[in-house]
PDB file of C-alpha atoms and ligand atoms in Angstrom:
ATOM      1  CA  UNK A   4      -7.550 104.689  12.695  1.00  0.00           C
ATOM      2  CA  UNK A   5      -6.165 108.154  12.760  1.00  0.00           C
ATOM      3  CA  UNK A   6      -5.825 110.921  10.180  1.00  0.00           C
ATOM      4  CA  UNK A   7      -2.724 113.050  10.458  1.00  0.00           C
ATOM      5  CA  UNK A   8      -3.997 116.648  10.070  1.00  0.00           C
ATOM      6  CA  UNK A   9      -0.561 117.750   8.871  1.00  0.00           C
ATOM      7  CA  UNK A  10      -0.726 115.310   5.939  1.00  0.00           C
ATOM      8  CA  UNK A  11      -4.438 115.442   5.057  1.00  0.00           C
ATOM      9  CA  UNK A  12      -5.277 117.675   2.105  1.00  0.00           C
ATOM     10  CA  UNK A  13      -9.041 117.373   2.603  1.00  0.00           C
ATOM     11  CA  UNK A  14      -9.547 115.630  -0.747  1.00  0.00           C
ATOM     12  CA  UNK A  15     -12.444 113.619   0.732  1.00  0.00           C
ATOM     13  CA  UNK A  16     -11.505 110.346  -0.977  1.00  0.00           C
ATOM     14  CA  UNK A  17     -11.598 108.280   2.206  1.00  0.00           C
ATOM     15  CA  UNK A  18     -14.940 109.502   3.584  1.00  0.00           C
ATOM     16  CA  UNK A  19     -17.305 107.173   1.646  1.00  0.00           C
ATOM     17  CA  UNK A  20     -15.179 104.090   2.345  1.00  0.00           C
ATOM     18  CA  UNK A  21     -15.985 103.952   6.043  1.00  0.00           C
ATOM     19  CA  UNK A  22     -18.791 101.399   6.631  1.00  0.00           C
ATOM     20  CA  UNK A  23     -19.863 103.019   9.909  1.00  0.00           C
ATOM     21  CA  UNK A  24     -19.583 106.691   8.973  1.00  0.00           C
ATOM     22  CA  UNK A  25     -16.720 107.325  11.376  1.00  0.00           C
ATOM     23  CA  UNK A  26     -14.813 109.618   8.989  1.00  0.00           C
ATOM     24  CA  UNK A  27     -16.127 113.151   8.681  1.00  0.00           C
ATOM     25  CA  UNK A  28     -14.949 116.300   6.977  1.00  0.00           C
ATOM     26  CA  UNK A  29     -15.928 119.881   7.427  1.00  0.00           C
ATOM     27  CA  UNK A  30     -16.517 121.792   4.189  1.00  0.00           C
ATOM     28  CA  UNK A  31     -13.102 122.098   2.573  1.00  0.00           C
ATOM     29  CA  UNK A  32     -11.313 121.057   5.769  1.00  0.00           C
ATOM     30  CA  UNK A  33      -9.236 118.091   6.786  1.00  0.00           C
ATOM     31  CA  UNK A  34     -10.916 114.747   7.484  1.00  0.00           C
ATOM     32  CA  UNK A  35     -11.096 113.328  11.009  1.00  0.00           C
ATOM     33  CA  UNK A  36     -11.896 109.913  12.497  1.00  0.00           C
ATOM     34  CA  UNK A  37     -14.358 109.554  15.361  1.00  0.00           C
ATOM     35  CA  UNK A  38     -12.157 107.473  17.682  1.00  0.00           C
ATOM     36  CA  UNK A  39     -15.070 105.945  19.596  1.00  0.00           C
ATOM     37  CA  UNK A  40     -17.130 105.183  16.489  1.00  0.00           C
ATOM     38  CA  UNK A  41     -14.261 103.626  14.479  1.00  0.00           C
ATOM     39  CA  UNK A  42     -14.404  99.815  14.498  1.00  0.00           C
ATOM     40  CA  UNK A  43     -10.803  99.476  13.184  1.00  0.00           C
ATOM     41  CA  UNK A  44     -11.868  97.554  10.076  1.00  0.00           C
ATOM     42  CA  UNK A  45      -8.990  99.081   8.042  1.00  0.00           C
ATOM     43  CA  UNK A  46     -11.259  99.482   5.005  1.00  0.00           C
ATOM     44  CA  UNK A  47     -10.185 103.105   4.577  1.00  0.00           C
ATOM     45  CA  UNK A  48      -6.507 102.217   4.831  1.00  0.00           C
ATOM     46  CA  UNK A  49      -6.745  99.253   2.461  1.00  0.00           C
ATOM     47  CA  UNK A  50      -8.993 100.699  -0.230  1.00  0.00           C
ATOM     48  CA  UNK A  51      -9.289 104.502  -0.185  1.00  0.00           C
ATOM     49  CA  UNK A  52      -5.798 105.095  -1.543  1.00  0.00           C
ATOM     50  CA  UNK A  53      -5.059 108.228   0.465  1.00  0.00           C
ATOM     51  CA  UNK A  54      -2.737 110.231  -1.797  1.00  0.00           C
ATOM     52  CA  UNK A  55      -0.663 111.656   1.052  1.00  0.00           C
ATOM     53  CA  UNK A  56      -0.448 108.749   3.497  1.00  0.00           C
ATOM     54  CA  UNK A  57      -2.434 110.724   6.071  1.00  0.00           C
ATOM     55  CA  UNK A  58      -4.426 107.652   7.154  1.00  0.00           C
ATOM     56  CA  UNK A  59      -2.442 105.755   9.762  1.00  0.00           C
ATOM     57  CA  UNK A  60      -3.153 103.213  12.468  1.00  0.00           C
ATOM     58  CA  UNK A  61      -3.432 104.788  15.892  1.00  0.00           C
ATOM     59  CA  UNK A  62      -1.189 103.177  18.550  1.00  0.00           C
ATOM     60  CA  UNK A  63      -4.265 101.942  20.461  1.00  0.00           C
ATOM     61  CA  UNK A  64      -5.351  99.779  17.500  1.00  0.00           C
ATOM     62  CA  UNK A  65      -3.184  96.906  18.657  1.00  0.00           C
ATOM     63  CA  UNK A  66      -3.666  97.410  22.402  1.00  0.00           C
ATOM     64  CA  UNK A  67      -6.027  95.380  24.596  1.00  0.00           C
ATOM     65  CA  UNK A  68      -9.029  95.660  24.608  1.00  0.00           C
ATOM     66  CA  UNK A  69      -9.258  97.904  21.519  1.00  0.00           C
ATOM     67  CA  UNK A  70      -7.518  95.255  19.396  1.00  0.00           C
ATOM     68  CA  UNK A  71     -10.805  93.312  19.545  1.00  0.00           C
ATOM     69  CA  UNK A  72     -12.309  95.900  17.196  1.00  0.00           C
ATOM     70  CA  UNK A  73      -9.901  94.933  14.463  1.00  0.00           C
ATOM     71  CA  UNK A  74     -10.161  91.196  15.112  1.00  0.00           C
ATOM     72  CA  UNK A  75     -13.945  91.234  14.697  1.00  0.00           C
ATOM     73  CA  UNK A  76     -14.130  93.895  11.971  1.00  0.00           C
ATOM     74  CA  UNK A  77     -11.147  93.380   9.667  1.00  0.00           C
ATOM     75  CA  UNK A  78     -11.421  90.119   7.697  1.00  0.00           C
ATOM     76  CA  UNK A  79      -7.627  90.014   7.293  1.00  0.00           C
ATOM     77  CA  UNK A  80      -6.929  90.032  11.056  1.00  0.00           C
ATOM     78  CA  UNK A  81      -6.972  86.718  12.957  1.00  0.00           C
ATOM     79  CA  UNK A  82      -8.417  86.465  16.478  1.00  0.00           C
ATOM     80  CA  UNK A  83      -5.841  86.089  19.234  1.00  0.00           C
ATOM     81  CA  UNK A  84      -8.265  83.716  20.997  1.00  0.00           C
ATOM     82  CA  UNK A  85      -8.861  81.232  18.166  1.00  0.00           C
ATOM     83  CA  UNK A  86      -6.172  81.995  15.610  1.00  0.00           C
ATOM     84  CA  UNK A  87      -8.894  82.186  12.947  1.00  0.00           C
ATOM     85  CA  UNK A  88     -10.212  85.091  10.919  1.00  0.00           C
ATOM     86  CA  UNK A  89     -13.847  86.139  10.830  1.00  0.00           C
ATOM     87  CA  UNK A  90     -16.562  86.854  13.341  1.00  0.00           C
ATOM     88  CA  UNK A  91     -17.569  83.318  14.343  1.00  0.00           C
ATOM     89  CA  UNK A  92     -16.226  79.797  14.789  1.00  0.00           C
ATOM     90  CA  UNK A  93     -15.666  78.993  11.132  1.00  0.00           C
ATOM     91  CA  UNK A  94     -17.789  78.361   8.071  1.00  0.00           C
ATOM     92  CA  UNK A  95     -20.994  76.361   8.270  1.00  0.00           C
ATOM     93  CA  UNK A  96     -19.448  73.961   5.764  1.00  0.00           C
ATOM     94  CA  UNK A  97     -16.990  72.735   8.390  1.00  0.00           C
ATOM     95  CA  UNK A  98     -19.475  72.392  11.235  1.00  0.00           C
ATOM     96  CA  UNK A  99     -20.160  68.708  10.759  1.00  0.00           C
ATOM     97  CA  UNK A 100     -16.503  67.663  10.707  1.00  0.00           C
ATOM     98  CA  UNK A 101     -15.633  69.836  13.719  1.00  0.00           C
ATOM     99  CA  UNK A 102     -18.548  68.419  15.688  1.00  0.00           C
ATOM    100  CA  UNK A 103     -20.448  71.688  16.003  1.00  0.00           C
ATOM    101  CA  UNK A 104     -23.458  70.291  14.207  1.00  0.00           C
ATOM    102  CA  UNK A 105     -24.214  66.864  15.619  1.00  0.00           C
ATOM    103  CA  UNK A 106     -27.057  64.543  14.864  1.00  0.00           C
ATOM    104  CA  UNK A 107     -29.903  65.218  17.255  1.00  0.00           C
ATOM    105  CA  UNK A 108     -28.670  68.719  18.032  1.00  0.00           C
ATOM    106  CA  UNK A 109     -29.214  72.267  16.797  1.00  0.00           C
ATOM    107  CA  UNK A 110     -26.636  75.006  16.485  1.00  0.00           C
ATOM    108  CA  UNK A 111     -28.035  78.542  16.674  1.00  0.00           C
ATOM    109  CA  UNK A 112     -25.910  81.410  15.358  1.00  0.00           C
ATOM    110  CA  UNK A 113     -26.792  85.040  16.110  1.00  0.00           C
ATOM    111  CA  UNK A 114     -24.996  87.735  14.174  1.00  0.00           C
ATOM    112  CA  UNK A 115     -24.985  91.137  15.880  1.00  0.00           C
ATOM    113  CA  UNK A 116     -24.348  94.332  13.885  1.00  0.00           C
ATOM    114  CA  UNK A 117     -23.347  94.626  10.244  1.00  0.00           C
ATOM    115  CA  UNK A 118     -21.943  97.352   7.974  1.00  0.00           C
ATOM    116  CA  UNK A 119     -23.720 100.622   8.676  1.00  0.00           C
ATOM    117  CA  UNK A 120     -24.921  99.456  12.091  1.00  0.00           C
ATOM    118  CA  UNK A 121     -22.088  97.822  14.102  1.00  0.00           C
ATOM    119  CA  UNK A 122     -22.510  96.654  17.687  1.00  0.00           C
ATOM    120  CA  UNK A 123     -21.040  97.193  21.116  1.00  0.00           C
ATOM    121  CA  UNK A 124     -19.912  94.015  22.827  1.00  0.00           C
ATOM    122  CA  UNK A 125     -22.183  95.002  25.741  1.00  0.00           C
ATOM    123  CA  UNK A 126     -25.176  94.505  23.431  1.00  0.00           C
ATOM    124  CA  UNK A 127     -24.097  90.927  22.734  1.00  0.00           C
ATOM    125  CA  UNK A 128     -23.567  90.292  26.439  1.00  0.00           C
ATOM    126  CA  UNK A 129     -27.235  91.103  27.101  1.00  0.00           C
ATOM    127  CA  UNK A 130     -28.143  88.140  24.906  1.00  0.00           C
ATOM    128  CA  UNK A 131     -25.468  85.788  26.239  1.00  0.00           C
ATOM    129  CA  UNK A 132     -26.460  86.386  29.872  1.00  0.00           C
ATOM    130  CA  UNK A 133     -30.146  85.773  29.085  1.00  0.00           C
ATOM    131  CA  UNK A 134     -29.344  82.619  27.101  1.00  0.00           C
ATOM    132  CA  UNK A 135     -27.055  81.278  29.829  1.00  0.00           C
ATOM    133  CA  UNK A 136     -29.873  81.699  32.366  1.00  0.00           C
ATOM    134  CA  UNK A 137     -32.105  79.723  30.015  1.00  0.00           C
ATOM    135  CA  UNK A 138     -29.617  76.842  29.837  1.00  0.00           C
ATOM    136  CA  UNK A 139     -27.798  77.462  26.535  1.00  0.00           C
ATOM    137  CA  UNK A 140     -24.290  76.094  25.992  1.00  0.00           C
ATOM    138  CA  UNK A 141     -21.921  78.393  24.066  1.00  0.00           C
ATOM    139  CA  UNK A 142     -19.721  77.112  21.244  1.00  0.00           C
ATOM    140  CA  UNK A 143     -16.214  76.595  22.582  1.00  0.00           C
ATOM    141  CA  UNK A 144     -14.419  77.489  19.338  1.00  0.00           C
ATOM    142  CA  UNK A 145     -16.047  80.907  18.993  1.00  0.00           C
ATOM    143  CA  UNK A 146     -14.197  84.222  19.605  1.00  0.00           C
ATOM    144  CA  UNK A 147     -17.261  85.727  21.346  1.00  0.00           C
ATOM    145  CA  UNK A 148     -17.303  82.843  23.842  1.00  0.00           C
ATOM    146  CA  UNK A 149     -13.617  83.601  24.472  1.00  0.00           C
ATOM    147  CA  UNK A 150     -14.643  87.053  25.817  1.00  0.00           C
ATOM    148  CA  UNK A 151     -16.650  85.504  28.654  1.00  0.00           C
ATOM    149  CA  UNK A 152     -15.436  85.469  32.244  1.00  0.00           C
ATOM    150  CA  UNK A 153     -17.566  82.390  32.770  1.00  0.00           C
ATOM    151  CA  UNK A 154     -19.495  80.618  30.017  1.00  0.00           C
ATOM    152  CA  UNK A 155     -21.949  79.364  32.672  1.00  0.00           C
ATOM    153  CA  UNK A 156     -23.162  82.954  33.230  1.00  0.00           C
ATOM    154  CA  UNK A 157     -22.491  84.408  29.770  1.00  0.00           C
ATOM    155  CA  UNK A 158     -20.854  87.475  31.349  1.00  0.00           C
ATOM    156  CA  UNK A 159     -18.030  89.152  29.409  1.00  0.00           C
ATOM    157  CA  UNK A 160     -14.799  90.523  30.807  1.00  0.00           C
ATOM    158  CA  UNK A 161     -15.825  94.017  31.965  1.00  0.00           C
ATOM    159  CA  UNK A 162     -13.075  95.871  30.105  1.00  0.00           C
ATOM    160  CA  UNK A 163     -14.326  94.686  26.687  1.00  0.00           C
ATOM    161  CA  UNK A 164     -17.949  95.795  27.001  1.00  0.00           C
ATOM    162  CA  UNK A 165     -17.636  99.234  25.384  1.00  0.00           C
ATOM    163  CA  UNK A 166     -15.637  98.013  22.406  1.00  0.00           C
ATOM    164  CA  UNK A 167     -17.478  98.516  19.111  1.00  0.00           C
ATOM    165  CA  UNK A 168     -17.176  96.026  16.251  1.00  0.00           C
ATOM    166  CA  UNK A 169     -18.660  95.747  12.775  1.00  0.00           C
ATOM    167  CA  UNK A 170     -20.296  92.434  13.600  1.00  0.00           C
ATOM    168  CA  UNK A 171     -19.816  89.399  15.817  1.00  0.00           C
ATOM    169  CA  UNK A 172     -21.586  86.074  16.011  1.00  0.00           C
ATOM    170  CA  UNK A 173     -22.732  84.367  19.193  1.00  0.00           C
ATOM    171  CA  UNK A 174     -23.190  80.613  18.788  1.00  0.00           C
ATOM    172  CA  UNK A 175     -24.960  78.119  21.023  1.00  0.00           C
ATOM    173  CA  UNK A 176     -25.520  74.397  20.886  1.00  0.00           C
ATOM    174  CA  UNK A 177     -28.907  73.192  22.083  1.00  0.00           C
ATOM    175  CA  UNK A 178     -31.192  70.204  22.009  1.00  0.00           C
ATOM    176  CA  UNK A 179     -34.574  70.331  20.238  1.00  0.00           C
ATOM    177  CA  UNK A 180     -36.222  70.162  23.672  1.00  0.00           C
ATOM    178  CA  UNK A 181     -34.754  73.585  24.564  1.00  0.00           C
ATOM    179  CA  UNK A 182     -36.349  75.406  21.628  1.00  0.00           C
ATOM    180  CA  UNK A 183     -39.568  76.293  23.470  1.00  0.00           C
ATOM    181  CA  UNK A 184     -37.576  77.997  26.195  1.00  0.00           C
ATOM    182  CA  UNK A 185     -34.850  79.646  24.134  1.00  0.00           C
ATOM    183  CA  UNK A 186     -36.708  81.035  21.108  1.00  0.00           C
ATOM    184  CA  UNK A 187     -38.813  83.447  23.253  1.00  0.00           C
ATOM    185  CA  UNK A 188     -35.618  84.570  25.025  1.00  0.00           C
ATOM    186  CA  UNK A 189     -33.928  85.340  21.690  1.00  0.00           C
ATOM    187  CA  UNK A 190     -37.000  87.274  20.523  1.00  0.00           C
ATOM    188  CA  UNK A 191     -37.344  89.208  23.750  1.00  0.00           C
ATOM    189  CA  UNK A 192     -33.691  90.295  24.008  1.00  0.00           C
ATOM    190  CA  UNK A 193     -33.391  91.009  20.261  1.00  0.00           C
ATOM    191  CA  UNK A 194     -36.285  93.468  20.526  1.00  0.00           C
ATOM    192  CA  UNK A 195     -34.525  95.421  23.280  1.00  0.00           C
ATOM    193  CA  UNK A 196     -30.844  95.244  22.453  1.00  0.00           C
ATOM    194  CA  UNK A 197     -30.691  98.136  19.976  1.00  0.00           C
ATOM    195  CA  UNK A 198     -28.685  96.692  17.091  1.00  0.00           C
ATOM    196  CA  UNK A 199     -29.389  94.495  14.071  1.00  0.00           C
ATOM    197  CA  UNK A 200     -29.489  90.774  14.855  1.00  0.00           C
ATOM    198  CA  UNK A 201     -29.992  87.953  12.389  1.00  0.00           C
ATOM    199  CA  UNK A 202     -30.134  84.393  13.629  1.00  0.00           C
ATOM    200  CA  UNK A 203     -30.194  80.989  12.051  1.00  0.00           C
ATOM    201  CA  UNK A 204     -30.407  77.348  13.089  1.00  0.00           C
ATOM    202  CA  UNK A 205     -28.122  74.671  11.644  1.00  0.00           C
ATOM    203  CA  UNK A 206     -28.985  70.986  11.756  1.00  0.00           C
ATOM    204  CA  UNK A 207     -27.759  67.900   9.946  1.00  0.00           C
ATOM    205  CA  UNK A 208     -30.206  66.405   7.479  1.00  0.00           C
ATOM    206  CA  UNK A 209     -31.857  63.090   8.265  1.00  0.00           C
ATOM    207  CA  UNK A 210     -30.638  59.995   6.406  1.00  0.00           C
ATOM    208  CA  UNK A 211     -33.646  60.342   4.101  1.00  0.00           C
ATOM    209  CA  UNK A 212     -32.715  63.950   3.285  1.00  0.00           C
ATOM    210  CA  UNK A 213     -35.451  65.457   5.445  1.00  0.00           C
ATOM    211  CA  UNK A 214     -34.883  68.634   7.480  1.00  0.00           C
ATOM    212  CA  UNK A 215     -35.424  67.911  11.160  1.00  0.00           C
ATOM    213  CA  UNK A 216     -37.394  70.050  13.621  1.00  0.00           C
ATOM    214  CA  UNK A 217     -39.095  72.224  11.006  1.00  0.00           C
ATOM    215  CA  UNK A 218     -42.457  71.602  12.685  1.00  0.00           C
ATOM    216  CA  UNK A 219     -40.994  72.814  16.004  1.00  0.00           C
ATOM    217  CA  UNK A 220     -39.890  76.092  14.469  1.00  0.00           C
ATOM    218  CA  UNK A 221     -43.243  76.573  12.742  1.00  0.00           C
ATOM    219  CA  UNK A 222     -45.069  75.910  16.013  1.00  0.00           C
ATOM    220  CA  UNK A 223     -42.970  78.685  17.579  1.00  0.00           C
ATOM    221  CA  UNK A 224     -43.927  80.989  14.699  1.00  0.00           C
ATOM    222  CA  UNK A 225     -40.392  81.050  13.271  1.00  0.00           C
ATOM    223  CA  UNK A 226     -40.514  81.315   9.495  1.00  0.00           C
ATOM    224  CA  UNK A 227     -38.401  78.529   7.984  1.00  0.00           C
ATOM    225  CA  UNK A 228     -36.377  79.439   4.913  1.00  0.00           C
ATOM    226  CA  UNK A 229     -34.257  76.304   4.438  1.00  0.00           C
ATOM    227  CA  UNK A 230     -30.960  76.362   2.590  1.00  0.00           C
ATOM    228  CA  UNK A 231     -28.195  73.802   2.521  1.00  0.00           C
ATOM    229  CA  UNK A 232     -24.454  73.570   2.102  1.00  0.00           C
ATOM    230  CA  UNK A 233     -23.072  70.301   0.795  1.00  0.00           C
ATOM    231  CA  UNK A 234     -19.693  69.292   2.086  1.00  0.00           C
ATOM    232  CA  UNK A 235     -17.533  67.408  -0.399  1.00  0.00           C
ATOM    233  CA  UNK A 236     -13.981  66.245   0.170  1.00  0.00           C
ATOM    234  CA  UNK A 237     -13.610  67.592   3.681  1.00  0.00           C
ATOM    235  CA  UNK A 238     -12.176  64.290   4.906  1.00  0.00           C
ATOM    236  CA  UNK A 239     -13.059  62.254   7.950  1.00  0.00           C
ATOM    237  CA  UNK A 240     -14.953  63.818  10.868  1.00  0.00           C
ATOM    238  CA  UNK A 241     -12.620  65.160  13.538  1.00  0.00           C
ATOM    239  CA  UNK A 242     -15.108  64.061  16.204  1.00  0.00           C
ATOM    240  CA  UNK A 243     -17.691  61.285  16.213  1.00  0.00           C
ATOM    241  CA  UNK A 244     -21.242  62.403  15.409  1.00  0.00           C
TER     242      UNK A 244
HETATM  243  S1  SF4 B   5      -7.902 110.452   1.528  1.00  0.00           S
HETATM  244 FE1  SF4 B   5      -6.195 111.186   2.801  1.00  0.00          FE
HETATM  245  S2  SF4 B   5      -5.890 113.314   2.185  1.00  0.00           S
HETATM  246 FE2  SF4 B   5      -7.888 112.723   1.400  1.00  0.00          FE
HETATM  247  S3  SF4 B   5      -9.350 113.357   3.033  1.00  0.00           S
HETATM  248 FE3  SF4 B   5      -8.799 111.229   3.445  1.00  0.00          FE
HETATM  249  S4  SF4 B   5      -7.056 111.350   4.848  1.00  0.00           S
HETATM  250 FE4  SF4 B   5      -7.267 113.373   3.923  1.00  0.00          FE
HETATM  251  S1  SF4 B   6     -10.790 101.789  10.171  1.00  0.00           S
HETATM  252 FE1  SF4 B   6     -12.856 101.294   9.375  1.00  0.00          FE
HETATM  253  S2  SF4 B   6     -14.251 102.172  10.895  1.00  0.00           S
HETATM  254 FE2  SF4 B   6     -12.245 103.141  11.233  1.00  0.00          FE
HETATM  255  S3  SF4 B   6     -12.297 105.013  10.036  1.00  0.00           S
HETATM  256 FE3  SF4 B   6     -11.367 103.438   8.715  1.00  0.00          FE
HETATM  257  S4  SF4 B   6     -13.079 102.575   7.548  1.00  0.00           S
HETATM  258 FE4  SF4 B   6     -13.962 103.724   9.275  1.00  0.00          FE
END
């Protein structure tokens, strides 16, 4: 985003709309956008209602690799890699029909950043490389996976690493037998990576309605706070479970 200093009256309306504090204003002066800090979420443009039209997209907004900022941060912008909007592979509600949550498996989702914090893609790569070494398989339909040079190593394309986004979600598919190895890796990297991370595990309920693998998580000292989403009318599974 860019603020045209010739058009800005310094009214200050836009400043509180920025979720990462990238807009600043000297006392009584025009507002400016910190180009490196801006995650291109378009919140200021869509909601602040600049009275003079001083807020404009900078030309770099739609250029590679900066366009990734918008695709991960602006909920109205689809990803060029998946064609979908949002920061992950789609809502949890669709995971069982798309085959991302299979019986006998666990899907782990790790959200990096959030409003007020944000994340560099390099911070996510630290986790993906560590998880790849530990044998994790990355979700194929995820826009973070699409940034990888090689999903076997978890390494991202080098030119994207310094891009900053509001949040992005790394997703892996594992077997219950991998929990003992992967949970300590997630804990270890999360403590060092320097941004907010929240992670969750998604499994399909047993036929009797029980939640599988809870004892495994408790044994690994992971506090279980179960919640469920019930999928009605989503049609036939797209892949066999
Ligand atoms: S809302 Fe527009 S005129 Fe007011 S400070 Fe922001 S850019 Fe300047
Ligand atoms: S596009 Fe988003 S991050 Fe950039 S200045 Fe506007 S509100 Fe802030």
